Amino acid sequence: MRYVKLPSGNFEDFFNSLRGIGQIYGPVKEGKTHHFRRVEEAGEMDLKYTRTMLPPKKFFVRPRERLFSLEDGWWRKEGDENPFVLFGVHSCDVHALKILDRVYLSEPVDPYYAERRKSAFIVGISCLPDELCFCKSLGTHFAMDGFDLFLHELPDGWLVRIGSVRGHEVVWENARLFDEVSDEDIANFKAFEERRAEAFKRELRSEGLADTLDLAYNSPVWKEYAEKCLACGNCNLVCPTCRCYEVCDRWVDAYRAVRERRYDSCFMESHGLVAGGHNFRPTRLDRFRHRYYCKSYFDPSAGFNCVGCGRCDEFCPAGIEHVKVLDEIRGSLE
Amino acid sequence: MNPYESHPARILEVKDLTPREKLFTLRFLDEKLNEEFTFRPGQFVIVDVPGFGEFPISLCSSPTRSPIQLCIRKAGRMTKFIHGMKEGSVVGIRGPYGNGFPMEDMEGSNLILVAGGLGMAPLRSVLWYALDTGRYEHVWLFYGTKAYEDILFRDEVLHLLKHGSAMNCTVKLAYEIESPSCIYLEQGFSDRVCRGVVTDLFRGENFDIENSYALICGPPIMYRFVIRELLNRKLSPGRIYMTLERRMRCGVGKCGHCVVGTSVSMKYICQDGPVFTYWDALSTRGLI
Ligand SMILES: Cc1cc2nc3c(=O)[nH]c(=O)nc-3n(C[C@H](O)[C@H](O)[C@H](O)COP(=O)(O)OP(=O)(O)OC[C@H]3O[C@@H](n4cnc5c(N)ncnc54)[C@H](O)[C@@H]3O)c2cc1C
Ligand code: SF4
Ligand code: SF4
Ligand code: FES
């Protein structure tokens, strides 16, 4: 990794220099929650945020997007890729994008997703956990790759880790804004990271979790929670790794149709329904359990399908807490 | 390459198979694609009716023959729409998708095909492939249908019922609803046609189990009974193949609809399947 320092006084110039890449999106506070929004000035952003409602996945897998439009009887591909900057992405969300990459960039590559990934310049930013974060238990509290630049807060600026050639180029082109990293900066960086690691209040016991859950298939705990759950699908929408989509053709007028895809949720009854009315996950219990099984799927090469961002807890209207459910399931076996 | 883009194909022929199912014979407009398109039995394509939608359908013809054929049941909105389409119309086809049956691995062995209802469609591909290549010891087809009118590919099935032995092929039929045609068949082939369910056809049949593979396709309820029958005969779970159905949107492992399994093992029916062994079902919850 290459490291440089961005002194506080140069932050705004650095932000402005990124405009050369394209439109900048960053965390903006609206009411009680944060959202990634188009920003023109560095000051519009609130960089001391914990989590946004919708994760950065919305830039890559859009809530609704056009795949094709029907012209002269056949499909024409849609797509409008302009380079853009995602400013202030937390480490868990960087990890979540890597999970999406494994799906969308594996053969056959999803061209819509791939083009947007190529168009995005990602600037990560360090954060402090709140009571809902459990990324540390999943090893997603620190990102080693998956970003172009990553900013770590220092008392008088930022320690910048450079994660890609493009990141390097941006630093190079703006060399006057950056300093060499001093011993003092390193000590501060280390102290910050240690303090941060200690700040986590919530912990997920991940050892043997996958097998434990599989063995607890018939646990009564699933049923208890399935009864509380409203099946609203919020947890799917806000999850940075949820990515199910539905496709539909829609006529825009009498002559033109479009094929669109939009977020789908495994809590919807239609998710497992096939022709003839057979449903492979007919009850709310089946669907509730499925989501936990999907999120706790353990890929030996990449880990779990959850990055511990705490969004599903914060935005669940029934107050269902992810780690608590898993702990109780585990407890029901012991 | 855009994996969601389908290729225009002309409907050469539409044939009524039963009141609910039609056979579509298709040819790509792009000649090069017609030459290059190949697949293995058990694979499927996604049919695209632009402006109306897409749906997955198994290839029911064999890679040993062209053009390609699809047997489509009128089951809902889109399949109803395509049932209304005429010869000469153009639809989109993308694929082939999925793993298909491991035809090479099974060479030299017996194949026990067990079909229930529409399950006959993908197994017809295996049947033709086996008979065309002659690379298999003996082929059984056990086919369970509701009624005489529901027998898919009736001419072909009845032809093999009569003349199959010359091709090392034994066809057996089970029907549920009695009709003069069935009684007539039963009288002519009392050892191979009976009233009952598909598992009844196993009675009196002795397989060289060590050298056999079973390939099953039918409604979800059928698997349990057929598998029990095969396990009783000591067929290894690794030699029982079945093809499964799930809701599918993308066909290429992205949309998440066909995912099954738990935290330890999750599978995409569209890519890891639709063909699975019974061992896969034992180790992956929710597969069957
Ligand atoms: C691998 C595979 C191979 C197949 N092979 C064949 C084959 O060879 N032949 C064949 O005939 N069929 C086959 N099928 C089944 C075929 O794909 C379905 O019959 C077809 O998709 C039905 O489409 P439809 O538009 O006509 O039905 P739809 O109208 O889409 O209905 C499908 C089902 O989904 C429900 N549904 C759809 N949309 C919604 C919604 N928005 N909300 C709630 N419920 C909804 C409907 O109620 C219905 O039960 C195969 C399926 C798979 C997965
Ligand atoms: S399951 Fe919950 S905590 Fe885990 S990544 Fe999704 S939203 Fe975040
Ligand atoms: S957000 Fe909560 S209530 Fe809504 S579907 Fe998810 S778990 Fe159920
Ligand atoms: S059909 Fe989309 S993931 Fe399998």
CSV table of N, CA, C and O in Angstrom, one decimal, chain A residues 67-68 70 73-75 77 103-112 209-211 213-215 217 243-247 249-251 257 259 261 264 270-276 278 280-281 290 292-294 296-298, chain B residues 1-9 48-54 75-77 90-94 97 220 245-250 252-266 268 271 283 285-287:
chain,number,residue,atom,x,y,z
A,67,LEU,N,-33.0,-2.1,-18.8
A,67,LEU,CA,-32.0,-3.0,-19.5
A,67,LEU,C,-32.0,-2.7,-21.0
A,67,LEU,O,-31.0,-2.6,-21.6
A,68,PHE,N,-33.3,-2.7,-21.5
A,68,PHE,CA,-33.4,-2.6,-23.0
A,68,PHE,C,-34.6,-1.7,-23.3
A,68,PHE,O,-35.5,-1.6,-22.5
A,70,LEU,N,-37.4,-1.4,-26.6
A,70,LEU,CA,-37.9,-2.1,-27.8
A,70,LEU,C,-38.0,-1.0,-28.9
A,70,LEU,O,-38.8,-0.1,-28.8
A,73,GLY,N,-39.2,-3.3,-33.3
A,73,GLY,CA,-39.5,-4.8,-33.1
A,73,GLY,C,-38.4,-5.5,-32.4
A,73,GLY,O,-38.5,-6.7,-32.1
A,74,TRP,N,-37.2,-4.9,-32.1
A,74,TRP,CA,-36.2,-5.6,-31.3
A,74,TRP,C,-35.6,-4.8,-30.3
A,74,TRP,O,-35.7,-3.5,-30.3
A,75,TRP,N,-34.8,-5.4,-29.4
A,75,TRP,CA,-34.2,-4.8,-28.2
A,75,TRP,C,-33.0,-3.9,-28.5
A,75,TRP,O,-32.2,-4.4,-29.3
A,77,LYS,N,-30.0,-2.0,-26.3
A,77,LYS,CA,-29.5,-1.9,-24.9
A,77,LYS,C,-29.5,-0.5,-24.4
A,77,LYS,O,-29.2,0.4,-25.1
A,103,VAL,N,-20.8,-11.7,-7.5
A,103,VAL,CA,-22.0,-12.2,-8.2
A,103,VAL,C,-22.0,-11.6,-9.6
A,103,VAL,O,-22.1,-12.3,-10.6
A,104,TYR,N,-22.0,-10.3,-9.6
A,104,TYR,CA,-22.2,-9.6,-10.9
A,104,TYR,C,-21.0,-9.6,-11.9
A,104,TYR,O,-21.2,-9.4,-13.1
A,105,LEU,N,-19.8,-9.8,-11.4
A,105,LEU,CA,-18.7,-9.8,-12.3
A,105,LEU,C,-18.2,-11.2,-12.6
A,105,LEU,O,-17.3,-11.4,-13.3
A,106,SER,N,-18.9,-12.2,-12.0
A,106,SER,CA,-18.5,-13.6,-12.3
A,106,SER,C,-19.2,-13.9,-13.7
A,106,SER,O,-20.1,-13.3,-14.1
A,107,GLU,N,-18.6,-14.9,-14.4
A,107,GLU,CA,-19.1,-15.2,-15.7
A,107,GLU,C,-20.6,-15.8,-15.6
A,107,GLU,O,-20.8,-16.6,-14.7
A,108,PRO,N,-21.5,-15.4,-16.5
A,108,PRO,CA,-21.3,-14.3,-17.4
A,108,PRO,C,-21.4,-12.9,-16.8
A,108,PRO,O,-22.3,-12.7,-16.0
A,109,VAL,N,-20.5,-12.0,-17.1
A,109,VAL,CA,-20.5,-10.7,-16.5
A,109,VAL,C,-21.8,-9.9,-16.8
A,109,VAL,O,-22.2,-9.9,-17.9
A,110,ASP,N,-22.3,-9.2,-15.7
A,110,ASP,CA,-23.4,-8.3,-15.9
A,110,ASP,C,-22.9,-7.0,-16.5
A,110,ASP,O,-22.2,-6.3,-15.8
A,111,PRO,N,-23.2,-6.7,-17.7
A,111,PRO,CA,-22.5,-5.5,-18.3
A,111,PRO,C,-22.9,-4.2,-17.7
A,111,PRO,O,-22.1,-3.3,-17.7
A,112,TYR,N,-24.2,-4.1,-17.2
A,112,TYR,CA,-24.6,-2.9,-16.6
A,112,TYR,C,-23.8,-2.6,-15.4
A,112,TYR,O,-23.3,-1.5,-15.1
A,209,LEU,N,-20.9,-20.7,12.7
A,209,LEU,CA,-22.2,-20.2,12.6
A,209,LEU,C,-23.0,-20.9,11.5
A,209,LEU,O,-24.2,-21.3,11.7
A,210,ALA,N,-22.4,-21.1,10.3
A,210,ALA,CA,-23.1,-21.7,9.2
A,210,ALA,C,-23.6,-23.1,9.6
A,210,ALA,O,-24.8,-23.3,9.3
A,211,ASP,N,-22.8,-23.9,10.1
A,211,ASP,CA,-23.3,-25.2,10.5
A,211,ASP,C,-24.4,-25.2,11.6
A,211,ASP,O,-25.3,-25.9,11.6
A,213,LEU,N,-26.5,-22.8,12.3
A,213,LEU,CA,-27.8,-22.4,11.7
A,213,LEU,C,-28.4,-23.6,11.0
A,213,LEU,O,-29.6,-23.8,11.1
A,214,ASP,N,-27.6,-24.3,10.2
A,214,ASP,CA,-28.2,-25.4,9.4
A,214,ASP,C,-28.8,-26.5,10.4
A,214,ASP,O,-29.9,-27.0,10.1
A,215,LEU,N,-28.1,-26.7,11.5
A,215,LEU,CA,-28.6,-27.7,12.4
A,215,LEU,C,-29.8,-27.2,13.1
A,215,LEU,O,-30.6,-28.0,13.6
A,217,TYR,N,-32.4,-25.8,11.9
A,217,TYR,CA,-33.4,-25.6,11.0
A,217,TYR,C,-34.8,-25.6,11.6
A,217,TYR,O,-35.7,-24.7,11.2
A,243,ARG,N,-29.5,-8.5,-3.3
A,243,ARG,CA,-29.4,-8.1,-4.7
A,243,ARG,C,-30.4,-8.8,-5.6
A,243,ARG,O,-30.2,-8.9,-6.8
A,244,CYS,N,-31.4,-9.4,-5.0
A,244,CYS,CA,-32.4,-10.0,-5.8
A,244,CYS,C,-33.1,-9.0,-6.7
A,244,CYS,O,-33.5,-7.9,-6.2
A,245,TYR,N,-33.4,-9.3,-7.9
A,245,TYR,CA,-34.2,-8.4,-8.7
A,245,TYR,C,-35.2,-9.1,-9.5
A,245,TYR,O,-35.2,-10.3,-9.8
A,246,GLU,N,-36.3,-8.3,-9.8
A,246,GLU,CA,-37.4,-8.8,-10.7
A,246,GLU,C,-37.3,-8.1,-12.0
A,246,GLU,O,-36.8,-7.0,-12.0
A,247,VAL,N,-37.8,-8.7,-13.0
A,247,VAL,CA,-37.7,-8.1,-14.4
A,247,VAL,C,-39.1,-7.9,-14.9
A,247,VAL,O,-39.9,-8.8,-14.7
A,249,ASP,N,-41.4,-6.2,-18.4
A,249,ASP,CA,-41.6,-5.4,-19.6
A,249,ASP,C,-42.7,-4.4,-19.4
A,249,ASP,O,-43.7,-4.8,-18.9
A,250,ARG,N,-42.5,-3.2,-19.8
A,250,ARG,CA,-43.5,-2.2,-19.6
A,250,ARG,C,-43.6,-1.4,-20.9
A,250,ARG,O,-42.6,-1.0,-21.5
A,251,TRP,N,-44.9,-1.1,-21.3
A,251,TRP,CA,-45.1,-0.3,-22.5
A,251,TRP,C,-45.2,1.2,-22.0
A,251,TRP,O,-45.9,1.5,-21.2
A,257,ALA,N,-41.8,-0.2,-25.8
A,257,ALA,CA,-41.7,-0.9,-24.6
A,257,ALA,C,-40.3,-0.9,-24.0
A,257,ALA,O,-39.3,-0.7,-24.8
A,259,ARG,N,-37.7,-2.9,-21.1
A,259,ARG,CA,-37.5,-4.0,-20.1
A,259,ARG,C,-36.7,-3.5,-18.9
A,259,ARG,O,-35.6,-3.0,-19.1
A,261,ARG,N,-35.5,-3.8,-14.6
A,261,ARG,CA,-35.4,-4.6,-13.5
A,261,ARG,C,-35.4,-3.7,-12.2
A,261,ARG,O,-35.0,-2.6,-12.3
A,264,ASP,N,-36.0,-6.8,-5.7
A,264,ASP,CA,-37.1,-7.7,-5.2
A,264,ASP,C,-36.7,-8.1,-3.8
A,264,ASP,O,-35.5,-7.9,-3.4
A,270,SER,N,-44.3,-13.7,-3.8
A,270,SER,CA,-44.1,-14.0,-5.1
A,270,SER,C,-42.7,-14.5,-5.4
A,270,SER,O,-42.4,-15.0,-6.5
A,271,HIS,N,-41.8,-14.3,-4.4
A,271,HIS,CA,-40.4,-14.6,-4.7
A,271,HIS,C,-40.1,-16.1,-5.1
A,271,HIS,O,-39.3,-16.3,-6.0
A,272,GLY,N,-40.8,-17.0,-4.5
A,272,GLY,CA,-40.6,-18.4,-4.8
A,272,GLY,C,-41.8,-19.1,-5.5
A,272,GLY,O,-41.9,-20.3,-5.6
A,273,LEU,N,-42.6,-18.2,-6.1
A,273,LEU,CA,-43.8,-18.8,-6.7
A,273,LEU,C,-43.6,-19.1,-8.2
A,273,LEU,O,-43.0,-18.3,-8.9
A,274,VAL,N,-44.0,-20.3,-8.6
A,274,VAL,CA,-43.8,-20.6,-10.0
A,274,VAL,C,-45.2,-20.9,-10.6
A,274,VAL,O,-46.2,-20.9,-9.9
A,275,ALA,N,-45.2,-21.1,-11.9
A,275,ALA,CA,-46.4,-21.3,-12.6
A,275,ALA,C,-47.2,-22.4,-12.0
A,275,ALA,O,-46.7,-23.4,-11.6
A,276,GLY,N,-48.5,-22.3,-12.1
A,276,GLY,CA,-49.4,-23.4,-11.5
A,276,GLY,C,-49.6,-23.1,-10.0
A,276,GLY,O,-50.3,-23.9,-9.3
A,278,HIS,N,-47.5,-23.2,-7.5
A,278,HIS,CA,-46.6,-23.8,-6.5
A,278,HIS,C,-45.6,-22.9,-5.9
A,278,HIS,O,-45.0,-22.1,-6.7
A,280,PHE,N,-42.3,-22.4,-3.5
A,280,PHE,CA,-41.2,-23.1,-2.8
A,280,PHE,C,-40.9,-22.6,-1.4
A,280,PHE,O,-40.2,-23.3,-0.7
A,281,ARG,N,-41.4,-21.4,-1.1
A,281,ARG,CA,-41.3,-20.9,0.3
A,281,ARG,C,-42.6,-20.3,0.6
A,281,ARG,O,-42.8,-19.1,0.6
A,290,HIS,N,-35.1,-18.1,5.3
A,290,HIS,CA,-34.3,-18.1,4.1
A,290,HIS,C,-33.4,-16.8,4.1
A,290,HIS,O,-32.2,-16.9,3.7
A,292,TYR,N,-32.1,-15.3,6.6
A,292,TYR,CA,-30.9,-15.5,7.5
A,292,TYR,C,-30.0,-16.5,7.0
A,292,TYR,O,-28.7,-16.4,7.2
A,293,TYR,N,-30.5,-17.5,6.3
A,293,TYR,CA,-29.6,-18.5,5.7
A,293,TYR,C,-28.8,-17.9,4.6
A,293,TYR,O,-27.6,-18.2,4.4
A,294,CYS,N,-29.4,-17.0,3.9
A,294,CYS,CA,-28.7,-16.3,2.7
A,294,CYS,C,-27.6,-15.4,3.3
A,294,CYS,O,-26.5,-15.4,2.8
A,296,SER,N,-26.1,-15.5,6.1
A,296,SER,CA,-25.1,-16.2,6.9
A,296,SER,C,-24.5,-17.3,6.1
A,296,SER,O,-23.8,-18.2,6.6
A,297,TYR,N,-24.7,-17.2,4.7
A,297,TYR,CA,-24.0,-18.2,3.9
A,297,TYR,C,-22.5,-18.0,4.0
A,297,TYR,O,-22.0,-16.9,3.9
A,298,PHE,N,-21.8,-19.0,4.2
A,298,PHE,CA,-20.3,-18.9,4.4
A,298,PHE,C,-19.6,-19.4,3.2
A,298,PHE,O,-19.7,-20.6,2.9
B,1,MET,N,-20.4,-8.9,-24.8
B,1,MET,CA,-21.5,-9.9,-24.8
B,1,MET,C,-22.5,-9.5,-23.6
B,1,MET,O,-22.1,-9.4,-22.5
B,2,ASN,N,-23.7,-9.3,-24.0
B,2,ASN,CA,-24.7,-9.0,-22.9
B,2,ASN,C,-25.5,-10.3,-22.7
B,2,ASN,O,-26.3,-10.7,-23.5
B,3,PRO,N,-25.3,-10.9,-21.5
B,3,PRO,CA,-26.0,-12.2,-21.3
B,3,PRO,C,-27.5,-12.1,-21.2
B,3,PRO,O,-28.2,-13.1,-21.2
B,4,TYR,N,-28.1,-10.9,-21.1
B,4,TYR,CA,-29.5,-10.8,-21.1
B,4,TYR,C,-30.2,-10.6,-22.4
B,4,TYR,O,-31.4,-10.4,-22.6
B,5,GLU,N,-29.3,-10.5,-23.4
B,5,GLU,CA,-29.8,-10.2,-24.8
B,5,GLU,C,-30.2,-11.5,-25.5
B,5,GLU,O,-29.3,-12.4,-25.6
B,6,SER,N,-31.4,-11.6,-26.0
B,6,SER,CA,-31.8,-12.8,-26.6
B,6,SER,C,-31.5,-12.7,-28.1
B,6,SER,O,-31.4,-11.6,-28.7
B,7,HIS,N,-31.5,-13.8,-28.8
B,7,HIS,CA,-31.3,-13.8,-30.3
B,7,HIS,C,-32.6,-14.1,-31.0
B,7,HIS,O,-33.3,-15.1,-30.6
B,8,PRO,N,-33.0,-13.3,-32.0
B,8,PRO,CA,-34.2,-13.6,-32.7
B,8,PRO,C,-34.3,-15.0,-33.3
B,8,PRO,O,-33.3,-15.4,-34.0
B,9,ALA,N,-35.4,-15.7,-33.2
B,9,ALA,CA,-35.5,-17.0,-33.8
B,9,ALA,C,-37.0,-17.1,-34.3
B,9,ALA,O,-37.9,-16.6,-33.7
B,48,ASP,N,-37.9,-15.3,-25.0
B,48,ASP,CA,-38.2,-13.8,-24.8
B,48,ASP,C,-39.3,-13.4,-25.8
B,48,ASP,O,-39.1,-13.6,-27.0
B,49,VAL,N,-40.4,-13.0,-25.3
B,49,VAL,CA,-41.4,-12.4,-26.1
B,49,VAL,C,-41.3,-10.9,-25.9
B,49,VAL,O,-41.9,-10.4,-24.9
B,50,PRO,N,-40.6,-10.1,-26.7
B,50,PRO,CA,-40.3,-8.7,-26.5
B,50,PRO,C,-41.6,-7.9,-26.2
B,50,PRO,O,-42.6,-8.0,-26.9
B,51,GLY,N,-41.6,-7.2,-25.1
B,51,GLY,CA,-42.7,-6.4,-24.7
B,51,GLY,C,-43.7,-7.2,-23.7
B,51,GLY,O,-44.5,-6.6,-23.1
B,52,PHE,N,-43.5,-8.5,-23.6
B,52,PHE,CA,-44.3,-9.3,-22.7
B,52,PHE,C,-43.5,-9.9,-21.6
B,52,PHE,O,-44.0,-10.1,-20.5
B,53,GLY,N,-42.3,-10.4,-21.9
B,53,GLY,CA,-41.5,-11.0,-20.9
B,53,GLY,C,-40.8,-12.2,-21.3
B,53,GLY,O,-40.8,-12.6,-22.5
B,54,GLU,N,-40.1,-12.8,-20.3
B,54,GLU,CA,-39.3,-14.0,-20.5
B,54,GLU,C,-39.6,-15.1,-19.6
B,54,GLU,O,-40.1,-14.9,-18.5
B,75,ALA,N,-49.4,-22.1,-19.0
B,75,ALA,CA,-49.4,-22.1,-17.5
B,75,ALA,C,-49.7,-20.7,-17.0
B,75,ALA,O,-50.1,-20.6,-15.8
B,76,GLY,N,-49.6,-19.7,-17.7
B,76,GLY,CA,-49.8,-18.3,-17.2
B,76,GLY,C,-49.8,-17.3,-18.3
B,76,GLY,O,-50.0,-17.6,-19.5
B,77,ARG,N,-49.5,-16.1,-17.9
B,77,ARG,CA,-49.6,-15.0,-18.8
B,77,ARG,C,-48.7,-15.1,-20.1
B,77,ARG,O,-49.2,-15.0,-21.2
B,90,VAL,N,-41.6,-14.2,-34.8
B,90,VAL,CA,-40.2,-14.2,-34.3
B,90,VAL,C,-40.2,-14.0,-32.7
B,90,VAL,O,-41.0,-13.2,-32.3
B,91,VAL,N,-39.5,-14.9,-32.0
B,91,VAL,CA,-39.3,-14.7,-30.6
B,91,VAL,C,-37.8,-14.6,-30.3
B,91,VAL,O,-37.0,-14.8,-31.2
B,92,GLY,N,-37.5,-14.3,-29.0
B,92,GLY,CA,-36.1,-14.3,-28.7
B,92,GLY,C,-35.7,-15.6,-27.9
B,92,GLY,O,-36.5,-16.1,-27.2
B,93,ILE,N,-34.5,-16.0,-28.1
B,93,ILE,CA,-34.0,-17.2,-27.3
B,93,ILE,C,-32.6,-16.8,-26.8
B,93,ILE,O,-31.8,-16.3,-27.5
B,94,ARG,N,-32.4,-17.0,-25.5
B,94,ARG,CA,-31.0,-16.9,-25.0
B,94,ARG,C,-30.7,-18.2,-24.2
B,94,ARG,O,-31.6,-18.8,-23.6
B,97,TYR,N,-28.7,-22.7,-20.9
B,97,TYR,CA,-28.3,-22.4,-19.5
B,97,TYR,C,-28.3,-23.7,-18.7
B,97,TYR,O,-29.0,-24.7,-19.1
B,220,PRO,N,-43.0,-31.8,-8.2
B,220,PRO,CA,-42.2,-31.9,-6.9
B,220,PRO,C,-42.6,-33.1,-6.1
B,220,PRO,O,-41.8,-33.8,-5.6
B,245,GLU,N,-37.2,-27.3,-10.8
B,245,GLU,CA,-37.7,-26.1,-11.3
B,245,GLU,C,-37.8,-25.1,-10.2
B,245,GLU,O,-38.1,-25.4,-9.1
B,246,ARG,N,-37.5,-23.8,-10.5
B,246,ARG,CA,-37.7,-22.7,-9.6
B,246,ARG,C,-38.1,-21.5,-10.4
B,246,ARG,O,-38.0,-21.5,-11.6
B,247,ARG,N,-38.6,-20.5,-9.7
B,247,ARG,CA,-38.8,-19.2,-10.4
B,247,ARG,C,-37.5,-18.7,-10.9
B,247,ARG,O,-36.5,-18.7,-10.1
B,248,MET,N,-37.4,-18.3,-12.1
B,248,MET,CA,-36.2,-17.8,-12.7
B,248,MET,C,-36.4,-16.5,-13.4
B,248,MET,O,-37.4,-16.4,-14.2
B,249,ARG,N,-35.5,-15.6,-13.3
B,249,ARG,CA,-35.6,-14.4,-14.1
B,249,ARG,C,-34.4,-14.2,-15.0
B,249,ARG,O,-34.5,-13.8,-16.1
B,250,CYS,N,-33.2,-14.4,-14.4
B,250,CYS,CA,-32.0,-14.1,-15.2
B,250,CYS,C,-31.4,-15.4,-15.9
B,250,CYS,O,-31.0,-15.3,-17.0
B,252,VAL,N,-28.8,-16.8,-15.2
B,252,VAL,CA,-27.3,-16.7,-15.1
B,252,VAL,C,-26.7,-16.4,-13.8
B,252,VAL,O,-25.6,-15.9,-13.6
B,253,GLY,N,-27.5,-16.7,-12.7
B,253,GLY,CA,-26.9,-16.6,-11.4
B,253,GLY,C,-26.9,-15.2,-10.8
B,253,GLY,O,-26.0,-14.9,-9.9
B,254,LYS,N,-27.7,-14.3,-11.3
B,254,LYS,CA,-27.6,-12.9,-10.8
B,254,LYS,C,-28.9,-12.5,-10.0
B,254,LYS,O,-28.8,-11.8,-9.0
B,255,CYS,N,-30.1,-12.8,-10.5
B,255,CYS,CA,-31.3,-12.3,-9.9
B,255,CYS,C,-31.7,-12.8,-8.6
B,255,CYS,O,-32.5,-12.3,-7.9
B,256,GLY,N,-31.1,-14.0,-8.2
B,256,GLY,CA,-31.3,-14.5,-6.8
B,256,GLY,C,-32.6,-15.3,-6.6
B,256,GLY,O,-32.8,-15.9,-5.6
B,257,HIS,N,-33.5,-15.4,-7.6
B,257,HIS,CA,-34.8,-16.1,-7.4
B,257,HIS,C,-34.6,-17.6,-7.2
B,257,HIS,O,-35.4,-18.2,-6.5
B,258,CYS,N,-33.7,-18.2,-7.9
B,258,CYS,CA,-33.6,-19.7,-7.8
B,258,CYS,C,-32.8,-20.2,-6.7
B,258,CYS,O,-32.5,-21.4,-6.7
B,259,VAL,N,-32.3,-19.3,-5.9
B,259,VAL,CA,-31.3,-19.8,-4.8
B,259,VAL,C,-32.0,-20.7,-3.8
B,259,VAL,O,-33.1,-20.4,-3.4
B,260,VAL,N,-31.4,-21.8,-3.5
B,260,VAL,CA,-31.9,-22.7,-2.4
B,260,VAL,C,-30.7,-23.0,-1.5
B,260,VAL,O,-29.5,-22.8,-1.8
B,261,GLY,N,-31.0,-23.6,-0.4
B,261,GLY,CA,-30.0,-24.0,0.5
B,261,GLY,C,-29.9,-23.2,1.8
B,261,GLY,O,-30.8,-22.3,2.0
B,262,THR,N,-28.9,-23.5,2.6
B,262,THR,CA,-28.8,-22.8,3.9
B,262,THR,C,-27.4,-22.2,4.0
B,262,THR,O,-26.6,-22.2,3.0
B,263,SER,N,-27.0,-21.7,5.1
B,263,SER,CA,-25.7,-21.1,5.3
B,263,SER,C,-24.5,-21.9,4.9
B,263,SER,O,-23.5,-21.4,4.5
B,264,VAL,N,-24.7,-23.2,5.0
B,264,VAL,CA,-23.5,-24.1,4.6
B,264,VAL,C,-23.4,-24.3,3.2
B,264,VAL,O,-22.3,-24.3,2.6
B,265,SER,N,-24.5,-24.4,2.5
B,265,SER,CA,-24.4,-24.6,1.1
B,265,SER,C,-25.6,-24.0,0.4
B,265,SER,O,-26.7,-24.3,0.7
B,266,MET,N,-25.3,-23.0,-0.5
B,266,MET,CA,-26.4,-22.4,-1.2
B,266,MET,C,-26.1,-22.7,-2.7
B,266,MET,O,-25.0,-22.7,-3.1
B,268,TYR,N,-27.5,-22.2,-6.9
B,268,TYR,CA,-28.3,-21.6,-7.9
B,268,TYR,C,-28.9,-22.7,-8.8
B,268,TYR,O,-28.1,-23.4,-9.4
B,271,GLN,N,-27.7,-22.2,-12.4
B,271,GLN,CA,-26.3,-22.5,-12.9
B,271,GLN,C,-25.7,-23.8,-12.3
B,271,GLN,O,-25.1,-24.5,-13.0
B,283,SER,N,-27.6,-33.1,0.9
B,283,SER,CA,-26.7,-32.1,1.5
B,283,SER,C,-27.1,-30.7,1.3
B,283,SER,O,-26.4,-29.8,1.9
B,285,ARG,N,-30.4,-28.3,1.9
B,285,ARG,CA,-31.8,-28.2,2.3
B,285,ARG,C,-32.6,-27.4,1.3
B,285,ARG,O,-32.1,-26.4,0.8
B,286,GLY,N,-33.8,-27.8,1.1
B,286,GLY,CA,-34.7,-27.1,0.3
B,286,GLY,C,-34.6,-27.4,-1.2
B,286,GLY,O,-35.3,-26.8,-2.0
B,287,LEU,N,-33.7,-28.3,-1.5
B,287,LEU,CA,-33.6,-28.6,-3.0
B,287,LEU,C,-34.8,-29.3,-3.5
B,287,LEU,O,-35.3,-29.0,-4.6
